[in-house]
CSV table of C-alpha atoms and ligand atoms in Angstrom, one decimal:
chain,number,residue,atom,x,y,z
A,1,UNK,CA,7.5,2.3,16.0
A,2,UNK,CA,9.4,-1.2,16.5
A,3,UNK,CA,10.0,-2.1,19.7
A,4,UNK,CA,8.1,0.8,21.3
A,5,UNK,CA,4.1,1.3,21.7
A,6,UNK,CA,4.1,5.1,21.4
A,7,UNK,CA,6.0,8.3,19.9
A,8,UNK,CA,6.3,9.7,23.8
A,9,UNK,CA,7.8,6.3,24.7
A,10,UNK,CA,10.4,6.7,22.0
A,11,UNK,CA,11.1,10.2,22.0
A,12,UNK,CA,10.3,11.7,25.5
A,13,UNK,CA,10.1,15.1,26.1
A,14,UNK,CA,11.0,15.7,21.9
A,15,UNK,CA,8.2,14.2,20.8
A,16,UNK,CA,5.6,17.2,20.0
A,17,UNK,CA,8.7,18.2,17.7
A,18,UNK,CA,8.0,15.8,15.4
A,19,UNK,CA,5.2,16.5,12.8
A,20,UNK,CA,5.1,13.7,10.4
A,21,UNK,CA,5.4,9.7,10.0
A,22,UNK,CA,6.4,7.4,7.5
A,23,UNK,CA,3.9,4.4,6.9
A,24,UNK,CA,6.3,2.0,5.3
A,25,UNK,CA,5.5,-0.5,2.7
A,26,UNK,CA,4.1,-2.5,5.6
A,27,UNK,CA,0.9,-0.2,6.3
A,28,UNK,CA,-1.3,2.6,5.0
A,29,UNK,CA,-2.8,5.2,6.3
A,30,UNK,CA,-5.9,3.3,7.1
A,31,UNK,CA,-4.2,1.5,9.2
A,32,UNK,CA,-2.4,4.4,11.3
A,33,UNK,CA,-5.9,6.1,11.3
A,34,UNK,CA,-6.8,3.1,14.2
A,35,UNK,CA,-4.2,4.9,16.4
A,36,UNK,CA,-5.8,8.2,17.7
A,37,UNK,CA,-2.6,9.3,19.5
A,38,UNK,CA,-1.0,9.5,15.5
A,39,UNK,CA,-4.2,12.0,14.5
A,40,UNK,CA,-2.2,15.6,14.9
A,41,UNK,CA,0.7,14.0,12.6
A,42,UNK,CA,0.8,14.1,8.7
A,43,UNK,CA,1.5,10.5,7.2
A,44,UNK,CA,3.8,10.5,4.5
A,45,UNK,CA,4.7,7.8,2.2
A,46,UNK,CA,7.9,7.7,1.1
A,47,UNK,CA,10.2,4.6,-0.9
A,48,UNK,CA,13.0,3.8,-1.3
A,49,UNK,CA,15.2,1.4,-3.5
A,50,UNK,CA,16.1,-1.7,-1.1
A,51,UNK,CA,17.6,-3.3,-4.2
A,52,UNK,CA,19.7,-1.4,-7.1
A,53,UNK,CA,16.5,-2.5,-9.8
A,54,UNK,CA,14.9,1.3,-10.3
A,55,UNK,CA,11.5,-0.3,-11.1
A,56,UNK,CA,11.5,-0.5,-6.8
A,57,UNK,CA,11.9,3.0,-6.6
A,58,UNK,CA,8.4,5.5,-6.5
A,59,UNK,CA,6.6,2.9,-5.4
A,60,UNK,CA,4.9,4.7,-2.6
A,61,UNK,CA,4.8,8.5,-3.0
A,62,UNK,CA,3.5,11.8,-1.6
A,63,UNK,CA,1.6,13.9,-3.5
A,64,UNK,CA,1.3,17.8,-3.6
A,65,UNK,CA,0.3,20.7,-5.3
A,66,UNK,CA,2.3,23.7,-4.1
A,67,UNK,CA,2.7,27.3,-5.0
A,68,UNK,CA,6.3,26.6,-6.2
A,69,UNK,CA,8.9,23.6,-5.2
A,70,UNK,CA,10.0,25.4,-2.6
A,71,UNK,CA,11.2,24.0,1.2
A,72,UNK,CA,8.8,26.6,2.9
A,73,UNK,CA,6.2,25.3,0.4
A,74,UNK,CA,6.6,21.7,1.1
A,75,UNK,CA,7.5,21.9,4.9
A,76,UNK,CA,4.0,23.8,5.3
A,77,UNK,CA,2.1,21.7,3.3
A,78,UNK,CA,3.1,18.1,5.3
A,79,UNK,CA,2.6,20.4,8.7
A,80,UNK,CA,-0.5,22.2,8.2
A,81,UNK,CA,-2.1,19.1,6.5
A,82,UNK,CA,-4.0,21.6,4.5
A,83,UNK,CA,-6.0,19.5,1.5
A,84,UNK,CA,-5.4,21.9,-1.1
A,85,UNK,CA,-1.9,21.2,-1.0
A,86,UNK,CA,-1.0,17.7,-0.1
A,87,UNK,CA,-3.3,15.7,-1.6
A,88,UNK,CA,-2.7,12.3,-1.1
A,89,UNK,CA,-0.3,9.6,-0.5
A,90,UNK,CA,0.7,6.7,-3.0
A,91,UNK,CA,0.5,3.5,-1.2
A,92,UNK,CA,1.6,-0.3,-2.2
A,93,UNK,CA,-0.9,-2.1,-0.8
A,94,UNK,CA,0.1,-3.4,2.4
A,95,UNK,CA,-1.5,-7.2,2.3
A,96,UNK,CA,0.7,-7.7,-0.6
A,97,UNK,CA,3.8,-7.7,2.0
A,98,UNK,CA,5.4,-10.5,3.4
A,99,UNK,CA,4.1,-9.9,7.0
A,100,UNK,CA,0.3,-8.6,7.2
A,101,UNK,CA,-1.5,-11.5,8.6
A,102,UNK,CA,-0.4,-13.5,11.6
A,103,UNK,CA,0.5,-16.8,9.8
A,104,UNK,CA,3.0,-20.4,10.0
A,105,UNK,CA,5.1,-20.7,6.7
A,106,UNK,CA,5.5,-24.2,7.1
A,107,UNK,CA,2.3,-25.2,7.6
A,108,UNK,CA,0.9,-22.9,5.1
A,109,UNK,CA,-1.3,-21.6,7.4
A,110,UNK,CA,-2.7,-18.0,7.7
A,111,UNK,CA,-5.3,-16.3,9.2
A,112,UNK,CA,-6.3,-12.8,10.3
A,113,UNK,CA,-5.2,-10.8,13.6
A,114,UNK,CA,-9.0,-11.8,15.5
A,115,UNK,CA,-8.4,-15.2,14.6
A,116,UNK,CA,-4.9,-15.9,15.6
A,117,UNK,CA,-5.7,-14.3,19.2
A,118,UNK,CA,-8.6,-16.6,18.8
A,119,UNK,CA,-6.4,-19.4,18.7
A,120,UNK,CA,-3.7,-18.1,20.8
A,121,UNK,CA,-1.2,-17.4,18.6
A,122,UNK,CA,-1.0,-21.0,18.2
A,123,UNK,CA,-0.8,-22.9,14.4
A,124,UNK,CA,-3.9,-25.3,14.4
A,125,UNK,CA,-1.9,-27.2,12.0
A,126,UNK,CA,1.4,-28.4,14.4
A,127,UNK,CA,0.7,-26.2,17.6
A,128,UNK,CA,3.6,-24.0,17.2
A,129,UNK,CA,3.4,-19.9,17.8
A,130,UNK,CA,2.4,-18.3,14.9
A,131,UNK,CA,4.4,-15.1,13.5
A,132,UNK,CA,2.6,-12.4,14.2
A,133,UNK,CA,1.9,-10.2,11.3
A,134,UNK,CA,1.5,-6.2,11.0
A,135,UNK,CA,-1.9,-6.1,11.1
A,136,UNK,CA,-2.1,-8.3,14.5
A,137,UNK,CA,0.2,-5.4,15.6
A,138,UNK,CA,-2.4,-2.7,14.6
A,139,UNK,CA,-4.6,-4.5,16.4
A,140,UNK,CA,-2.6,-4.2,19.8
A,141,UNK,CA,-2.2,-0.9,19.6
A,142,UNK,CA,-5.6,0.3,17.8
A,143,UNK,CA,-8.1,2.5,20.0
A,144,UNK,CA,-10.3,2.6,17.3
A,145,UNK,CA,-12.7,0.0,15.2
A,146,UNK,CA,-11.4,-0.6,11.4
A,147,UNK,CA,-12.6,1.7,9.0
A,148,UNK,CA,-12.5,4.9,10.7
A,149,UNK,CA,-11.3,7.9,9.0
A,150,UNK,CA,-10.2,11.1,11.2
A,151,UNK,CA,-11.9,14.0,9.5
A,152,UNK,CA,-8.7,15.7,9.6
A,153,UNK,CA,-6.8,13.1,7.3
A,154,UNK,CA,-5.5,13.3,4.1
A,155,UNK,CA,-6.9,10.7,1.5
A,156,UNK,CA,-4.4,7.9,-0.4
A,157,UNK,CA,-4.8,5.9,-3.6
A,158,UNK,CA,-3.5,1.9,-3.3
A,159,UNK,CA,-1.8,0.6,-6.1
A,160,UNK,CA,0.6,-2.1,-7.2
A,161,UNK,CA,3.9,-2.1,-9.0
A,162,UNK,CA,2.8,-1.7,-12.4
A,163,UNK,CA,6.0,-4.8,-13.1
A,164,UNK,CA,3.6,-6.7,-10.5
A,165,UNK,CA,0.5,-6.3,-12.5
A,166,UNK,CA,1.8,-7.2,-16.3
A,167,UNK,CA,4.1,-10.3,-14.8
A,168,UNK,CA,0.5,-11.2,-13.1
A,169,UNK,CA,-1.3,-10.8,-16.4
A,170,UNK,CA,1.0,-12.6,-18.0
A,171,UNK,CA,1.1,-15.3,-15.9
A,172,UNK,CA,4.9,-15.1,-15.1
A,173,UNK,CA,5.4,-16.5,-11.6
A,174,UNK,CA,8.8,-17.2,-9.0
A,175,UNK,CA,11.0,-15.3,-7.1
A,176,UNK,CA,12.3,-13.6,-10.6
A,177,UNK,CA,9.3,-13.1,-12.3
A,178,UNK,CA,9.9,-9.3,-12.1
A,179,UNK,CA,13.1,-9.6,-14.2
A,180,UNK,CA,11.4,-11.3,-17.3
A,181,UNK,CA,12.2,-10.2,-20.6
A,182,UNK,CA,8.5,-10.3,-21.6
A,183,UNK,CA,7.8,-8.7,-18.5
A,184,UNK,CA,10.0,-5.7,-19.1
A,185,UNK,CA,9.0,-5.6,-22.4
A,186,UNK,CA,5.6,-4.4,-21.9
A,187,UNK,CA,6.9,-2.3,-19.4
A,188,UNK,CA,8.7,-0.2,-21.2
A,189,UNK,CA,6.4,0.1,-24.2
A,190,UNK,CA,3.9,1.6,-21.3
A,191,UNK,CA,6.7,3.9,-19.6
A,192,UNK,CA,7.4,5.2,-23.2
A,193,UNK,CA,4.0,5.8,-23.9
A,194,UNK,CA,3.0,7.6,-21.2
A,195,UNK,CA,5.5,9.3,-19.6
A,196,UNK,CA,6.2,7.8,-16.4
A,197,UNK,CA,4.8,4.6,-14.5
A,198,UNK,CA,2.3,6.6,-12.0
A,199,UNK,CA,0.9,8.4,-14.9
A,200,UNK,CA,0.4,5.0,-16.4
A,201,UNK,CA,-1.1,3.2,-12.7
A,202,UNK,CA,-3.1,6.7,-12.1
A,203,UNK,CA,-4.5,8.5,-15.5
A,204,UNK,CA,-4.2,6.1,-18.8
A,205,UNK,CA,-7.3,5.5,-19.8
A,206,UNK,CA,-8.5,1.7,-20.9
A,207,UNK,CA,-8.6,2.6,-24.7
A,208,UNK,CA,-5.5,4.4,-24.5
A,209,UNK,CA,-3.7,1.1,-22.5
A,210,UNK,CA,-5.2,-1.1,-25.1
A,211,UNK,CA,-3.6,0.1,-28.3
A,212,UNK,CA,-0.6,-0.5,-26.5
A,213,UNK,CA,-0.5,-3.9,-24.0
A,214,UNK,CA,-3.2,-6.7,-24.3
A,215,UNK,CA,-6.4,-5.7,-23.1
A,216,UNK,CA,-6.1,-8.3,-19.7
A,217,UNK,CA,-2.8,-6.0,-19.1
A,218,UNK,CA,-5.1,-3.0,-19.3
A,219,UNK,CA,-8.1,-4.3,-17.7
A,220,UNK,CA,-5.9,-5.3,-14.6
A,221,UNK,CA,-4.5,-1.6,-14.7
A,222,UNK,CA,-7.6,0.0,-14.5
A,223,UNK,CA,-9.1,-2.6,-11.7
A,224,UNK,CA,-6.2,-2.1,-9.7
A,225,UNK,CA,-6.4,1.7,-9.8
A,226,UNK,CA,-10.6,0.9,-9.4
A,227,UNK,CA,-9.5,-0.8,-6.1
A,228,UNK,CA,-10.9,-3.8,-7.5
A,229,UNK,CA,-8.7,-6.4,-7.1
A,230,UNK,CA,-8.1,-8.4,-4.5
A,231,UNK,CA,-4.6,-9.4,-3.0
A,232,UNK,CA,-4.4,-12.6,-0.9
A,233,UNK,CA,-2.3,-11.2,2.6
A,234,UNK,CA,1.1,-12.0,2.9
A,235,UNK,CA,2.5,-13.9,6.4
A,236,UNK,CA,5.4,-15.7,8.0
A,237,UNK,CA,7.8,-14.5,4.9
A,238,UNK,CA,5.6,-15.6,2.2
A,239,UNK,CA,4.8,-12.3,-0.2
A,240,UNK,CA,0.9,-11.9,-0.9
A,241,UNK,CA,-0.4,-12.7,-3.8
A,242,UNK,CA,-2.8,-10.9,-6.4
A,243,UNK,CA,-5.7,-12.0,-7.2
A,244,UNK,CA,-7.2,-10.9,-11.4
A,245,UNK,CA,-9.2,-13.5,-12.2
A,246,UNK,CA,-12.5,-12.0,-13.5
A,247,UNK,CA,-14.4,-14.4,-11.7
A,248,UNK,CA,-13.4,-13.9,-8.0
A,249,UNK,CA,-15.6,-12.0,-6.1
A,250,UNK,CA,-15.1,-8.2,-5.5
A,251,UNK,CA,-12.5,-7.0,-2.7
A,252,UNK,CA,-13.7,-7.8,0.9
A,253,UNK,CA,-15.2,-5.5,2.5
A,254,UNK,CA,-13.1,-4.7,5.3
A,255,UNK,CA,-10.7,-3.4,2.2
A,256,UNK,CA,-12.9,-0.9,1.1
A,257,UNK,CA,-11.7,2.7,2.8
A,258,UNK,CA,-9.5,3.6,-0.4
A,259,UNK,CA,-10.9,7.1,-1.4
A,260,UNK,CA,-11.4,7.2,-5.2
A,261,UNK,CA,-9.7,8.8,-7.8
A,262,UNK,CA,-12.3,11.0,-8.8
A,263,UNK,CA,-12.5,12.4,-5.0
A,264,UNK,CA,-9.0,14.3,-6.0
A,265,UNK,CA,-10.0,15.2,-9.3
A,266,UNK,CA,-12.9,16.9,-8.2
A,267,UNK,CA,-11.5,18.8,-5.6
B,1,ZN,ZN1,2.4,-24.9,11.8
């Protein structure tokens, strides 16, 4: 919703046609939940390429568990909301973007949205307005505090491009550090063993990953899937950053209201 404040602002009379919403790489459904005029619509989380390198595609996903791969099937499941049959969303974590905090590039200053409007939107560094990031935006339009969950929503898993996580491990940095042979390599060993990337992100075990990558490779797998990592927020164009090392404290806690894995398994 760029530009406008509201669905009914942007779509008039239409708007109780439309069922669903697309998050975007910029924001999860945590974030959405904030907004209680979005609580009759089903968030989905779709992705797509923006660049011709496959490893960008799937990154964000919709997961269901219909009858048969039908239209009907699908179309009811994303309107009814029912939890038996779309059961979660896929999403890249949204810090790691290169807008979610309010910051000043130059400066290399960054802070979060109750700060910045502490500070008037102004860098403390040279006084300049700071670009506002998507979480400032939440903030704006938010009726809600942070944390709250609808009881009506459906539940999301946050991960990060598993390319992200070995370049990470392997301490590969820059603007190509996704294109690395050594990166790739491990990569693909991983695909190939397991089938596809998200089985790799959601269900490979830690013994499993370790016959095949270095254990830090499959240590970070399982802490990002555990929720246990931390990513440092991205602002003012600068991409955020991930955060392994074993000795940095535990994700902050305003971070924490990722449902876990086992809550779908169990179900
Ligand atoms: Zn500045």
């Amino acid at each position: 919703m760029s530009g406008v404040d509201s669905l009914e602002e942007c779509y008039g009379d239409k708007s109780h046609k439309i069922k669903a919403l697309e998050t975007g790489l910029s924001s999860d459904p945590e974030m959405n939940w904030r907004v209680s005029s979005l609580d009759r619509l089903a968030l989905l989380s779709n992705s797509d390429s923006h660049s011709p390198y496959p490893h960008r595609l799937g990154r964000e996903a919709n997961v269901f568990n219909l009858k048969e791969p039908s239209y009907r099937e699908l179309v009811n499941a994303i309107v009814s909301k029912d939890p038996s049959k779309f059961l979660m969303t896929i999403e890249v974590d949204p810090a790691y973007g290169k807008y979610h905090w309010t910051g000043h590039r130059r400066c290399g200053v960054s802070m979060p949205p109750e700060e910045a409007m502490k500070r008037g939107n102004k860098c403390p560094v040279c006084g300049r307005q700071l670009t506002k990031g998507v979480m400032q935006r939440v903030e704006e339009l938010a009726d809600r505090p942070k944390g709250f969950r609808p009881p009506n929503a459906i539940g999301f898993k946050r991960l990060l491009p598993l390319a992200e996580i070995i370049a990470e491990c392997l301490g590969v940095r820059g603007e190509t550090r996704l294109y690395s042979g050594r990166v790739w390599e491990l990569y693909m060993k991983l695909v190939n063993s397991f089938g596809s990337e998200l089985n790799v992100l959601l269900n490979a075990s830690l013994e499993e990953l370790e016959r095949i990558v270095p254990s830090k490779v499959a240590k970070a797998i399982i802490r990002v899937r555990e929720g246990h990592v931390i990513v440092r927020p991205g602002y003012d164009g600068v991409y955020g950053k991930l955060i392994l090392d074993e000795e940095e404290p535990a994700r902050p806690a305003d971070r924490r209201g990722q449902t876990s894995i086992t809550d779908y398994l169990l179900r």
